[in-house]
C-alpha cells in the first residue's frame, strides 16, 4: 500500500503477528486426532458439494473451482488479513490522503500504523476462536493460501473451533462436522453457481467505502475502543456509544442506503445456508435436530458481558439476526413457490430481495413472480 509520511494506516504484518501471539490455544488433541479431524473435514467438504447441489439445484461439478482449506486459528488470521487488506485498500488510501491535511495528521504520524496493527491484531485474535467456517469471497491468492482462479475465493474450515464447539455441545462429532460443512459449502455454491454475485457484492462494498467521509482519528479511535474493551480497559464502551457498531459509526446518509442493500444480501446468503443445512440434514446427518437445538441455545445464550460488548461494537449481533431473518425469508418463499421459484432470486441483482422484503417475503414473491399487469 502507498503511505503518507512513511507510515501506513495499518501495519498488516504486525496485525498478523499480534493476533498470532495472542490467539487462544485450541482444545487439546493428539497429533493423530488432529490429522483425523482434518481428513474428516476434507471428506465432508467434498461430500457436501453433491448434497448442496442436489438440494438447491444450483451449479454443476465444474462450477466449483475454489479451494477448501482446513486451517488453525493463526491460519484463519492470515487468510482474513489478506482479504481485509484487499477490500479495504481504497478506503485506507483515501484516509491516508486526508491524514496529511487533517488536524489529526500529526498525531496519526506519531501513532502510526504499528499501533493500529497491534489493535487490529487484538480484534482478530478475539474473532479467530469464534469462527467455525468461512467462505472468503474476495480472498487474493498468497504463497501459503491458494484461492480460486476467477478473481479469488476460498472456503476455510477452522478445525480447532469446530472441535471446541462439538465438545461444548456434547453432540455426535461426525454429524456436527458434516453439518458445519453443509453450511459453508452452501456459501461456496452460491458464489460459484452465480457468476455475477461476487462482482455485485464487491461493487456495493466499494460504493459504501467510497462514501466514507470519516476523519482518520475517529476511525482509529473506534478500533482502539474495541481493542481496549477486549483488553479490559473500557468494558463500558458499548454504553458510551449507545450500542452502535463500528460500521454504524462511519455511516453517511448515502451509506445507509447501501448498507440496507448489503444487509439484505447478507441475510439472504446466511439464511439460505442455514435453510440448506437443515434441509439436507435429515437425510445425511442423523442427529441434526439435536445439533440444531443445542446450537441455537448456544447462540441465544451468548457469552460474557465483555463478549456481548464486543459483539455490539463489531456488529456481530447483526450477523446473528441475519441468520434468523434470512432463514425465515427463504423458508417462506420455498413454501410458497418451491425451490425453482426461489432460485429466481439468483437471476440478477434486480431479483435480490430488498431489506424490507426480507421481513415481508410475500412482497418479494409479488414483485418477482406476480408483477402488476402480468
CSV table of C-alpha atoms in Angstrom, one decimal:
chain,number,residue,atom,x,y,z
A,1,UNK,CA,0.0,0.0,0.0
A,2,UNK,CA,1.0,3.6,-0.5
A,3,UNK,CA,1.9,5.5,2.6
A,4,UNK,CA,1.9,9.2,3.6
A,5,UNK,CA,4.9,10.4,5.6
A,6,UNK,CA,6.4,6.9,5.5
A,7,UNK,CA,3.7,5.3,7.7
A,8,UNK,CA,0.8,3.1,6.7
A,9,UNK,CA,-2.6,3.4,8.2
A,10,UNK,CA,-2.4,-0.3,9.3
A,11,UNK,CA,0.8,-2.4,9.7
A,12,UNK,CA,-0.7,-5.6,8.4
A,13,UNK,CA,2.3,-7.8,9.2
A,14,UNK,CA,2.2,-6.6,12.8
A,15,UNK,CA,-1.6,-7.2,12.9
A,16,UNK,CA,-0.9,-10.9,11.9
A,17,UNK,CA,2.0,-11.2,14.4
A,18,UNK,CA,0.0,-9.7,17.2
A,19,UNK,CA,-3.1,-11.9,16.6
A,20,UNK,CA,-1.0,-15.0,16.3
A,21,UNK,CA,0.8,-14.2,19.6
A,22,UNK,CA,-2.5,-13.5,21.4
A,23,UNK,CA,-4.7,-16.2,19.9
A,24,UNK,CA,-6.1,-18.6,22.5
A,25,UNK,CA,-4.9,-22.1,22.4
A,26,UNK,CA,-7.3,-24.6,20.8
A,27,UNK,CA,-8.7,-27.7,22.5
A,28,UNK,CA,-6.2,-30.4,23.4
A,29,UNK,CA,-5.9,-33.1,20.8
A,30,UNK,CA,-3.2,-35.5,19.9
A,31,UNK,CA,-1.3,-35.3,16.7
A,32,UNK,CA,-3.2,-38.4,15.4
A,33,UNK,CA,-6.5,-36.9,16.5
A,34,UNK,CA,-5.7,-33.6,14.7
A,35,UNK,CA,-4.8,-35.5,11.5
A,36,UNK,CA,-8.1,-37.4,11.7
A,37,UNK,CA,-10.2,-34.2,12.2
A,38,UNK,CA,-8.5,-32.6,9.2
A,39,UNK,CA,-9.0,-35.6,7.0
A,40,UNK,CA,-12.7,-36.0,8.0
A,41,UNK,CA,-13.4,-32.3,7.4
A,42,UNK,CA,-12.0,-32.6,3.9
A,43,UNK,CA,-14.1,-35.6,3.2
A,44,UNK,CA,-17.2,-33.9,4.5
A,45,UNK,CA,-16.5,-30.8,2.4
A,46,UNK,CA,-16.2,-32.9,-0.7
A,47,UNK,CA,-19.4,-34.8,0.1
A,48,UNK,CA,-21.2,-31.6,0.9
A,49,UNK,CA,-20.8,-30.4,-2.7
A,50,UNK,CA,-23.1,-33.1,-4.1
A,51,UNK,CA,-25.6,-32.8,-1.2
A,52,UNK,CA,-25.9,-29.0,-1.6
A,53,UNK,CA,-26.1,-29.1,-5.4
A,54,UNK,CA,-28.9,-31.7,-5.2
A,55,UNK,CA,-30.9,-29.9,-2.7
A,56,UNK,CA,-30.5,-26.3,-4.1
A,57,UNK,CA,-30.5,-27.3,-7.8
A,58,UNK,CA,-27.7,-24.8,-8.2
A,59,UNK,CA,-24.4,-25.2,-10.1
A,60,UNK,CA,-22.6,-28.2,-11.5
A,61,UNK,CA,-19.5,-30.1,-10.5
A,62,UNK,CA,-17.5,-27.9,-12.9
A,63,UNK,CA,-18.5,-24.7,-11.2
A,64,UNK,CA,-16.5,-25.4,-8.0
A,65,UNK,CA,-13.1,-24.0,-8.7
A,66,UNK,CA,-12.3,-22.6,-5.3
A,67,UNK,CA,-10.1,-24.5,-2.8
A,68,UNK,CA,-11.2,-25.8,0.5
A,69,UNK,CA,-8.6,-25.2,3.3
A,70,UNK,CA,-8.7,-26.7,6.8
A,71,UNK,CA,-6.8,-24.2,9.0
A,72,UNK,CA,-6.0,-23.5,12.6
A,73,UNK,CA,-6.6,-20.1,14.3
A,74,UNK,CA,-3.4,-18.4,13.1
A,75,UNK,CA,-4.2,-19.6,9.6
A,76,UNK,CA,-7.6,-18.0,9.8
A,77,UNK,CA,-6.0,-14.8,10.9
A,78,UNK,CA,-3.5,-14.8,8.0
A,79,UNK,CA,-6.3,-15.5,5.4
A,80,UNK,CA,-8.5,-12.7,6.7
A,81,UNK,CA,-5.8,-10.1,6.9
A,82,UNK,CA,-5.1,-10.8,3.2
A,83,UNK,CA,-8.8,-10.3,2.4
A,84,UNK,CA,-9.2,-7.2,4.6
A,85,UNK,CA,-6.1,-5.7,3.0
A,86,UNK,CA,-7.6,-6.2,-0.4
A,87,UNK,CA,-11.1,-4.9,0.2
A,88,UNK,CA,-10.1,-2.0,2.4
A,89,UNK,CA,-7.3,-0.7,0.3
A,90,UNK,CA,-9.4,2.1,-1.4
A,91,UNK,CA,-10.7,3.3,1.9
A,92,UNK,CA,-7.3,3.3,3.7
A,93,UNK,CA,-5.7,5.1,0.7
A,94,UNK,CA,-8.4,7.8,0.9
A,95,UNK,CA,-7.9,8.1,4.7
A,96,UNK,CA,-4.1,8.4,4.2
A,97,UNK,CA,-4.7,11.3,1.8
A,98,UNK,CA,-6.9,13.0,4.3
A,99,UNK,CA,-4.4,12.4,7.1
A,100,UNK,CA,-1.8,14.6,5.5
A,101,UNK,CA,-4.2,17.6,5.6
A,102,UNK,CA,-6.2,16.9,8.7
A,103,UNK,CA,-5.7,18.3,12.2
A,104,UNK,CA,-5.1,14.8,13.4
A,105,UNK,CA,-2.4,14.1,10.8
A,106,UNK,CA,0.5,14.9,13.1
A,107,UNK,CA,-0.9,12.7,15.8
A,108,UNK,CA,-1.5,9.8,13.4
A,109,UNK,CA,2.0,10.3,12.2
A,110,UNK,CA,3.2,9.5,15.7
A,111,UNK,CA,0.7,6.8,16.5
A,112,UNK,CA,1.2,5.3,13.1
A,113,UNK,CA,0.2,2.0,11.6
A,114,UNK,CA,2.0,0.0,14.2
A,115,UNK,CA,-0.4,0.9,17.0
A,116,UNK,CA,-3.3,0.3,14.6
A,117,UNK,CA,-1.8,-3.0,13.6
A,118,UNK,CA,-1.5,-4.1,17.2
A,119,UNK,CA,-5.1,-3.2,18.0
A,120,UNK,CA,-6.4,-4.8,14.9
A,121,UNK,CA,-4.4,-7.9,15.8
A,122,UNK,CA,-6.1,-8.0,19.2
A,123,UNK,CA,-9.6,-8.0,17.5
A,124,UNK,CA,-8.6,-10.7,15.1
A,125,UNK,CA,-7.3,-12.9,17.9
A,126,UNK,CA,-10.7,-12.5,19.6
A,127,UNK,CA,-12.6,-13.4,16.4
A,128,UNK,CA,-10.3,-16.3,15.5
A,129,UNK,CA,-11.6,-18.5,18.2
A,130,UNK,CA,-15.3,-18.0,17.2
A,131,UNK,CA,-15.5,-18.7,13.5
A,132,UNK,CA,-16.3,-22.3,12.5
A,133,UNK,CA,-16.0,-21.8,8.8
A,134,UNK,CA,-16.0,-19.1,6.3
A,135,UNK,CA,-16.2,-18.6,2.5
A,136,UNK,CA,-13.7,-15.8,1.7
A,137,UNK,CA,-15.3,-14.1,-1.3
A,138,UNK,CA,-12.6,-11.6,-2.0
A,139,UNK,CA,-9.5,-13.6,-0.9
A,140,UNK,CA,-6.4,-13.0,-3.1
A,141,UNK,CA,-4.1,-15.9,-3.5
A,142,UNK,CA,-0.9,-15.8,-1.4
A,143,UNK,CA,2.1,-18.1,-1.2
A,144,UNK,CA,0.6,-20.1,1.6
A,145,UNK,CA,-3.1,-19.6,0.9
A,146,UNK,CA,-4.4,-20.5,-2.6
A,147,UNK,CA,-7.6,-19.0,-4.0
A,148,UNK,CA,-9.9,-19.6,-6.9
A,149,UNK,CA,-8.8,-18.8,-10.4
A,150,UNK,CA,-11.6,-16.4,-11.3
A,151,UNK,CA,-10.7,-13.5,-9.0
A,152,UNK,CA,-10.4,-15.1,-5.6
A,153,UNK,CA,-12.4,-17.1,-3.2
A,154,UNK,CA,-11.6,-20.0,-0.8
A,155,UNK,CA,-13.5,-22.0,1.8
A,156,UNK,CA,-12.0,-22.1,5.2
A,157,UNK,CA,-12.8,-24.6,7.9
A,158,UNK,CA,-11.3,-23.8,11.3
A,159,UNK,CA,-10.6,-27.2,12.8
A,160,UNK,CA,-9.9,-26.2,16.5
A,161,UNK,CA,-13.0,-24.2,16.7
A,162,UNK,CA,-15.2,-27.0,15.3
A,163,UNK,CA,-13.7,-29.4,17.8
A,164,UNK,CA,-14.2,-26.9,20.6
A,165,UNK,CA,-17.9,-26.4,19.8
A,166,UNK,CA,-18.7,-30.1,19.2
A,167,UNK,CA,-17.3,-30.9,22.7
A,168,UNK,CA,-19.1,-28.0,24.3
A,169,UNK,CA,-22.4,-29.1,22.8
A,170,UNK,CA,-21.7,-32.7,23.5
A,171,UNK,CA,-23.1,-33.9,20.1
A,172,UNK,CA,-22.1,-36.6,17.7
A,173,UNK,CA,-18.8,-35.2,16.3
A,174,UNK,CA,-19.1,-36.8,12.8
A,175,UNK,CA,-22.6,-35.4,12.4
A,176,UNK,CA,-21.6,-32.0,13.6
A,177,UNK,CA,-18.6,-31.7,11.3
A,178,UNK,CA,-20.7,-32.6,8.3
A,179,UNK,CA,-23.4,-30.2,9.4
A,180,UNK,CA,-20.9,-27.3,9.5
A,181,UNK,CA,-19.6,-28.3,6.1
A,182,UNK,CA,-23.0,-28.2,4.6
A,183,UNK,CA,-23.5,-24.6,5.7
A,184,UNK,CA,-20.1,-23.4,4.4
A,185,UNK,CA,-20.5,-25.4,1.2
A,186,UNK,CA,-23.7,-23.6,0.5
A,187,UNK,CA,-21.8,-20.3,0.5
A,188,UNK,CA,-19.3,-21.7,-1.9
A,189,UNK,CA,-22.1,-22.9,-4.1
A,190,UNK,CA,-23.8,-19.5,-4.0
A,191,UNK,CA,-20.8,-17.7,-5.4
A,192,UNK,CA,-19.6,-20.5,-7.7
A,193,UNK,CA,-23.1,-21.0,-9.4
A,194,UNK,CA,-24.0,-17.3,-9.6
A,195,UNK,CA,-21.1,-15.6,-11.5
A,196,UNK,CA,-22.4,-12.1,-11.1
A,197,UNK,CA,-22.8,-12.3,-7.3
A,198,UNK,CA,-19.2,-11.7,-6.3
A,199,UNK,CA,-18.8,-8.6,-8.6
A,200,UNK,CA,-22.1,-7.2,-7.4
A,201,UNK,CA,-21.2,-7.6,-3.7
A,202,UNK,CA,-17.8,-6.1,-4.3
A,203,UNK,CA,-19.3,-3.2,-6.1
A,204,UNK,CA,-21.7,-2.5,-3.2
A,205,UNK,CA,-18.9,-2.7,-0.7
A,206,UNK,CA,-16.7,-0.4,-2.7
A,207,UNK,CA,-19.6,2.1,-3.1
A,208,UNK,CA,-20.0,2.0,0.7
A,209,UNK,CA,-16.4,2.7,1.3
A,210,UNK,CA,-16.2,5.4,-1.4
A,211,UNK,CA,-18.9,7.3,0.5
A,212,UNK,CA,-17.0,7.1,3.8
A,213,UNK,CA,-16.0,10.6,5.0
A,214,UNK,CA,-14.7,9.7,8.4
A,215,UNK,CA,-11.8,11.5,10.0
A,216,UNK,CA,-8.8,9.1,10.4
A,217,UNK,CA,-8.6,9.9,14.1
A,218,UNK,CA,-12.3,8.9,14.5
A,219,UNK,CA,-11.7,5.6,12.7
A,220,UNK,CA,-8.6,4.9,14.7
A,221,UNK,CA,-10.4,5.7,18.0
A,222,UNK,CA,-13.2,3.2,17.2
A,223,UNK,CA,-10.7,0.4,16.6
A,224,UNK,CA,-8.9,1.4,19.8
A,225,UNK,CA,-12.1,1.3,21.8
A,226,UNK,CA,-12.9,-2.2,20.6
A,227,UNK,CA,-9.4,-3.4,21.3
A,228,UNK,CA,-9.3,-1.8,24.8
A,229,UNK,CA,-12.7,-3.4,25.6
A,230,UNK,CA,-11.1,-6.7,24.7
A,231,UNK,CA,-8.2,-6.0,27.0
A,232,UNK,CA,-10.5,-4.9,29.8
A,233,UNK,CA,-9.5,-1.2,29.5
A,234,UNK,CA,-13.0,0.0,28.6
A,235,UNK,CA,-15.7,-2.6,29.3
A,236,UNK,CA,-18.4,0.1,29.2
A,237,UNK,CA,-17.6,1.2,25.6
A,238,UNK,CA,-20.8,0.0,24.2
A,239,UNK,CA,-22.8,2.0,26.6
A,240,UNK,CA,-20.8,5.2,25.9
A,241,UNK,CA,-21.7,4.8,22.2
A,242,UNK,CA,-25.3,3.8,22.6
A,243,UNK,CA,-24.7,0.3,21.4
A,244,UNK,CA,-23.7,1.4,17.9
A,245,UNK,CA,-21.4,-0.9,15.9
A,246,UNK,CA,-18.2,0.0,14.3
A,247,UNK,CA,-19.9,0.0,10.9
A,248,UNK,CA,-22.7,2.3,12.0
A,249,UNK,CA,-20.3,4.8,13.4
A,250,UNK,CA,-18.8,5.6,10.0
A,251,UNK,CA,-22.1,5.9,8.1
A,252,UNK,CA,-23.2,8.8,6.0
A,253,UNK,CA,-26.8,9.1,4.7
A,254,UNK,CA,-25.8,7.6,1.3
A,255,UNK,CA,-24.0,4.7,3.1
A,256,UNK,CA,-27.2,3.9,5.0
A,257,UNK,CA,-28.9,3.2,1.7
A,258,UNK,CA,-26.1,1.0,0.5
A,259,UNK,CA,-25.8,-0.8,3.9
A,260,UNK,CA,-29.5,-1.6,3.6
A,261,UNK,CA,-28.9,-3.4,0.4
A,262,UNK,CA,-25.9,-5.2,1.8
A,263,UNK,CA,-27.8,-6.3,4.8
A,264,UNK,CA,-30.5,-7.8,2.6
A,265,UNK,CA,-27.9,-9.7,0.5
A,266,UNK,CA,-26.1,-11.0,3.6
A,267,UNK,CA,-29.3,-12.0,5.2
A,268,UNK,CA,-30.3,-13.9,2.1
A,269,UNK,CA,-26.9,-15.7,1.9
A,270,UNK,CA,-26.7,-16.6,5.6
A,271,UNK,CA,-30.4,-17.6,5.8
A,272,UNK,CA,-30.1,-19.7,2.6
A,273,UNK,CA,-27.1,-21.5,4.1
A,274,UNK,CA,-29.0,-22.3,7.3
A,275,UNK,CA,-32.0,-23.4,5.4
A,276,UNK,CA,-29.9,-25.7,3.2
A,277,UNK,CA,-28.0,-27.1,6.2
A,278,UNK,CA,-31.2,-28.1,7.9
A,279,UNK,CA,-32.9,-29.2,4.7
A,280,UNK,CA,-30.1,-31.6,3.7
A,281,UNK,CA,-29.5,-32.6,7.3
A,282,UNK,CA,-32.2,-35.2,8.0
A,283,UNK,CA,-31.1,-37.3,5.1
A,284,UNK,CA,-27.3,-37.3,5.9
A,285,UNK,CA,-27.0,-36.1,9.5
A,286,UNK,CA,-29.0,-38.4,11.8
A,287,UNK,CA,-28.7,-36.2,14.8
A,288,UNK,CA,-29.4,-32.9,13.0
A,289,UNK,CA,-32.4,-32.0,15.3
A,290,UNK,CA,-30.3,-32.3,18.4
A,291,UNK,CA,-27.5,-30.4,16.9
A,292,UNK,CA,-29.7,-27.5,15.7
A,293,UNK,CA,-31.5,-27.2,19.1
A,294,UNK,CA,-28.2,-27.1,21.1
A,295,UNK,CA,-26.6,-24.8,18.6
A,296,UNK,CA,-29.5,-22.4,18.7
A,297,UNK,CA,-29.4,-22.4,22.5
A,298,UNK,CA,-25.7,-21.6,22.3
A,299,UNK,CA,-26.4,-18.6,20.0
A,300,UNK,CA,-29.2,-17.3,22.2
A,301,UNK,CA,-27.4,-17.7,25.5
A,302,UNK,CA,-24.5,-15.6,24.3
A,303,UNK,CA,-21.4,-15.2,26.4
A,304,UNK,CA,-19.9,-12.9,29.0
A,305,UNK,CA,-20.8,-9.2,29.2
A,306,UNK,CA,-17.5,-8.3,27.7
A,307,UNK,CA,-18.1,-10.6,24.8
A,308,UNK,CA,-21.5,-9.0,24.3
A,309,UNK,CA,-20.0,-5.6,24.3
A,310,UNK,CA,-17.6,-6.6,21.6
A,311,UNK,CA,-20.3,-8.2,19.5
A,312,UNK,CA,-22.2,-5.0,19.5
A,313,UNK,CA,-19.2,-2.8,18.7
A,314,UNK,CA,-18.2,-5.1,15.8
A,315,UNK,CA,-21.7,-5.6,14.5
A,316,UNK,CA,-21.7,-9.4,15.2
A,317,UNK,CA,-25.1,-9.2,16.8
A,318,UNK,CA,-26.5,-8.0,13.5
A,319,UNK,CA,-25.0,-11.1,11.8
A,320,UNK,CA,-27.0,-13.4,14.2
A,321,UNK,CA,-30.1,-11.6,13.2
A,322,UNK,CA,-29.2,-12.2,9.5
A,323,UNK,CA,-29.2,-15.9,10.1
A,324,UNK,CA,-32.7,-15.8,11.7
A,325,UNK,CA,-34.4,-13.3,9.3
A,326,UNK,CA,-32.8,-14.7,6.2
A,327,UNK,CA,-33.8,-18.3,7.0
A,328,UNK,CA,-37.4,-17.2,7.6
A,329,UNK,CA,-37.4,-15.4,4.2
A,330,UNK,CA,-36.0,-18.5,2.3
A,331,UNK,CA,-38.4,-20.9,4.1
A,332,UNK,CA,-41.4,-18.8,3.3
A,333,UNK,CA,-40.6,-18.3,-0.3
A,334,UNK,CA,-39.8,-22.0,-0.9
A,335,UNK,CA,-43.0,-23.0,0.9
A,336,UNK,CA,-44.9,-20.7,-1.5
A,337,UNK,CA,-43.2,-21.1,-4.9
A,338,UNK,CA,-40.9,-24.1,-4.5
A,339,UNK,CA,-37.1,-24.3,-4.8
A,340,UNK,CA,-37.1,-23.5,-8.5
A,341,UNK,CA,-39.3,-20.5,-7.8
A,342,UNK,CA,-37.0,-19.4,-5.0
A,343,UNK,CA,-33.9,-19.7,-7.3
A,344,UNK,CA,-35.2,-16.8,-9.4
A,345,UNK,CA,-33.5,-14.8,-6.6
A,346,UNK,CA,-30.2,-15.5,-8.4
A,347,UNK,CA,-31.3,-14.2,-11.8
A,348,UNK,CA,-29.8,-10.8,-11.5
A,349,UNK,CA,-29.2,-8.0,-8.9
A,350,UNK,CA,-32.7,-6.8,-9.6
A,351,UNK,CA,-34.2,-10.0,-8.3
A,352,UNK,CA,-32.4,-9.9,-5.0
A,353,UNK,CA,-34.7,-9.1,-2.0
A,354,UNK,CA,-34.7,-5.7,-0.5
A,355,UNK,CA,-34.2,-5.2,3.2
A,356,UNK,CA,-38.0,-4.7,3.6
A,357,UNK,CA,-38.7,-7.8,1.5
A,358,UNK,CA,-36.5,-9.9,3.8
A,359,UNK,CA,-39.1,-9.2,6.5
A,360,UNK,CA,-42.0,-9.5,4.1
A,361,UNK,CA,-41.4,-12.4,1.8
A,362,UNK,CA,-44.8,-12.1,0.2
A,363,UNK,CA,-43.8,-8.7,-1.3
A,364,UNK,CA,-40.8,-10.3,-3.0
A,365,UNK,CA,-42.9,-13.1,-4.4
A,366,UNK,CA,-45.4,-10.5,-5.7
A,367,UNK,CA,-42.6,-8.4,-7.3
A,368,UNK,CA,-40.7,-11.2,-8.9
A,369,UNK,CA,-43.4,-13.8,-9.6
A,370,UNK,CA,-46.6,-11.8,-10.0
A,371,UNK,CA,-45.7,-8.4,-11.3
A,372,UNK,CA,-48.5,-6.0,-11.9
A,373,UNK,CA,-50.1,-6.3,-15.3
A,374,UNK,CA,-48.7,-9.8,-15.9
